[in-house]
Amino acid sequence: MIWIVFAAMTAAVLGALLWPVVRTKPAESVAERAAYDQAVFRDQLAELDRDVARGTIGQAEADAARNEISRRLIAAAQEPGRRRVSGLAWAAIAATLIVPAVALPLYLKAGNPQLADVPHAWRMENAEKNGDMEALIAKVEQHLQTNSDDLQGWQILAPAYRRAMRWDDAVEAYRNIVRLSPPDAANISDYAEAKVMANQGMVPAPVHELFRQALAIDPKLPKARFYDALALKQEGKTDEAKAAFDAFLKDTPADAAWRPMLLAEMQDMSAKPPALDQQTMANASSMSADDQQAMIRSMVDGLDQKLAANPDNLDGWLRLIRARSVLGDTDKAKAAYKKALEQFNGNQDALAQISALGKEMSIE
Amino acid sequence: MISVSEIGHFALILALGVALFQFVVPLWGAQRGDVAAMRSGISAAVLQLILIAIAFGALMHAYIVSDFSVLNVVENSHSAKPLLYKISGVWGNHEGSMLLWVLILALYGAAVALFGQNLPLELRARVLAIQGSIGLAFLLFIVLTSNPFTRVDPPPIEGNGLNPILQDPALAFHPPFLYSGYVGLSIAFAFAVAALIEGRVDAAWARWVRPWTLVAWMFLTVGIAMGSWWSYYELGWGGYWFWDPVENASLMPWLVATALIHSAVVVEKRNALKIWTVLLSILAFSLSLVGTFLVRSGVLTSVHAFAVDPQRGAFILMILCVFIGGSLSLFAWRAPQLKAGGLFAPVSREGSLVLNNLLLCVASLAVFVGTLYPLALETLTGDKISVGPPYFDLTFGPIILPLLLLVPLGAFLAWKRGDAGLAVRRLWLALVLALLVGVIVFALNVRGPWLAPVGMAVAAWLVFGAIADVAAKVALFKVPLATSWHRLVGLPRSAIGTAVAHAGVGILVAGVIAISLWRVEVIVALKPGESTPVGKYAVTFQGEGPLTGPNYSGRVGTFLLKEGDRELATLHSEKRIFRPSGMPTTEVGLYQTWHGDVYVVMGDETTGGARAMRMYYNPFVNFIWLGAAVMFAGGLLSISDRRYRVGAPKRAASLQAVPAE
């Protein structure tokens, strides 16, 4: 369809370019160059006469000027006329073909004939008809700008934002849902979850509190239970986290959608103790030497406690022994060494590693 | 549904093909004397305009309906923008402004094609061919590197919005005027190159080229003045000209174009200065090309911006080389064959115009060096230096001052051989009045800068000199007043136009001198309820409140302006934050009188609940723009002179061709 328009445009252009060739005037009908020059010079003479009549030019000056202009006029009259031809029809036709020859390949390369216009207003009007998610969101957004208390609007937006992974917008939408509806465990935990997502998967204390609120209303709500356990894990309360996860797993049907995720989190739990996060490292590097020592000691103490509660962790024991020795707490290092040997009694591989480290640290 | 944008895109590319045709066929036709081929250039020029207008209209349509399937609209518009700025957004960006550039080029081309019946067919064909070659280069540049019709699929739902600082009525119309000036010089360029090809420049040629040059000069004058007015009240810095490279880029072609409209007079009247005038035509357009591209390529903001898009940069450089290098080579080859023209004594109208040309060109050179030297230095050594107002005050000022002194004198010198003594005698009254103004200023301004009386005397000299010029022409007070009036009506419009334009220069100079000498600047922190004196006025900060606009929000401060006990006005200065960019702009509170402006800008919050305020009293500042407007009016009067309406001779056989008056 659009190609018909293009063809018509091209045809009109070619027609207009060929018009002078078709309607060619005989060469003789075109005035000679000299005639144009003479027209100007005659006008200059007339102008000079008017200036003289006005008295705005001196007589001597006027005479000199008249002389000059007259000489130009005579020179123009003596100029030989140029030979003219009426034009070659075939050459002109060939020349006009330059236009499509240049335009068509260029347009094929640069143009998008298959694309339609998408005016903003039209798109908004037809959003429902076209199932245009983006436009629908924009429409509801527009509506909510003036009616920010419309619960239904927020209920449409919130999951749309979640699908589009616009987490900050989702937080805002769920916040409004919570604000506008009676207390509801599902709403609160959706709101809290959006906050977790906007926070790169971390559950800060205030958000954890939200999940607790949800659980107070509905203790069996799966989403709240999961994030509650996750928060406990992230807070380093490993036992409580483990207990919460275990309890949740027991209530989880075998075909629940969240089961794999839950298992993955639990698997991850029983692995290493959490490493130092970057913030702690950064804090440590800006501390005084004494403070640093104190911080490291408190961390090592923490590790000791964790191993006491959860002793089946060879890596943890090795790190504890090494840390105690390096810090110069030889007694505590020896105690840890002993406990580790007891713990892994019967595991030759582990015992070999522990005694090797004991030799290295000379605490045997 | 048929896509308007694609039709626009196709029309743009067809225009490229037509430009190629317009370049090649009429040139070849003029060489062979082929009437049909020459005439087809006329059709091509008109077609070029129609096609580019379709493309421009299509882009504007996309902006008006907020069609975000067009990348250019996404990047520069927003559905919530007011209609005026949707329209001005079309040329508020690189691609769109290039399209505007070729649209204006096509407009001039079509004007020569349609209204150039008084031009010999060969000349018209060659001029149109050169225009076509310029159009071809720029259309290629647009289609290959800066295509405004690039599409997005799937389209986003919203656009990014126009730079808030550009959302201003003066700036909406500043580029079209400025471009009309820049691009109008292409006609003078095309005439010059055509003359070089033909090997003839004569009085008739000058008569034909003059109106086009004058139109370009007028638009350039208004364009620069609008830009200066915009920076005065929108940027909130209180100044009207900053010797900013972007401003200099428009000043350079203006200076050379001013020289050109004067030297073309000499060619028309005396058949002299021909080679020089051809060179000026080439230089004027070359500088406008350099100016357009220094601004458009981003070279000026940073040397490195040029390299951001190497394809664009290289293309721009190529266009500059082809047109400037090509035309100068042609000039070097052909200019020696042009016949030398009439002779004249050093003291004569011609002599004064030669001096005018030299001073204007040297002034332009000073600006050129000041603008490009820091750029060259940064490119070569990486050092960043800033050439500021002190440089320009020291170079530009002393060059322009003698020129201004010369203006009234030149108008009184006769052609060929003038009498300086006679000219001074006829100007004695203007001279006395100007000195009187100087003395009065000196008396009022005893401890002020020495420049004040001199500058004001020069300004008065220009204005009174222009009045004396007209007075002498109508023999004021030498004949009865009625006769003088009769003579005034009968004067050639161009003679009145000259005097008016020169008076405009005087008015502008008065404004510039006044503001640089007597401006009052107050920088102060005010709490609501506090006042500060600004010159003879007192400004009270009454408080501030919230502000909501269609696509911005912010704070508006209210100020009460008093002179003595008299309340003059309530002023508002705004700080706007635009959506969606979050970019802040300021709106100045302005109280305008004939003798100057009170200018109030609300700044940032300081500690203790106060706000930093900048306030100015800018004496006679509006004289600057009034002067530019008067210069424009002078141009308008000149262009309406009947000498530019010499009709076309009817037939070759008839040697009795009569100019239609």
Short mmCIF file of C-alpha atoms in Angstrom, two decimals, chain B residues 543-549 552-558 574-575 602 611:
data_model
loop_
_atom_site.label_atom_id
_atom_site.label_comp_id
_atom_site.label_asym_id
_atom_site.label_seq_id
_atom_site.Cartn_x
_atom_site.Cartn_y
_atom_site.Cartn_z
CA GLY B 543 8.58 35.02 50.34
CA GLU B 544 8.36 31.95 48.20
CA GLY B 545 5.81 29.31 47.39
CA PRO B 546 5.44 26.09 45.44
CA LEU B 547 5.06 26.12 41.68
CA THR B 548 3.47 23.62 39.32
CA GLY B 549 3.66 23.72 35.55
CA TYR B 552 7.81 21.02 35.75
CA SER B 553 7.46 21.94 39.40
CA GLY B 554 9.54 24.15 41.62
CA ARG B 555 9.57 27.28 43.78
CA VAL B 556 8.53 30.80 42.95
CA GLY B 557 9.87 33.77 44.86
CA THR B 558 7.90 37.00 45.08
CA GLU B 574 11.23 30.90 39.56
CA LYS B 575 13.37 27.86 40.04
CA MET B 602 16.31 33.75 43.06
CA ARG B 611 18.15 32.51 49.82
#
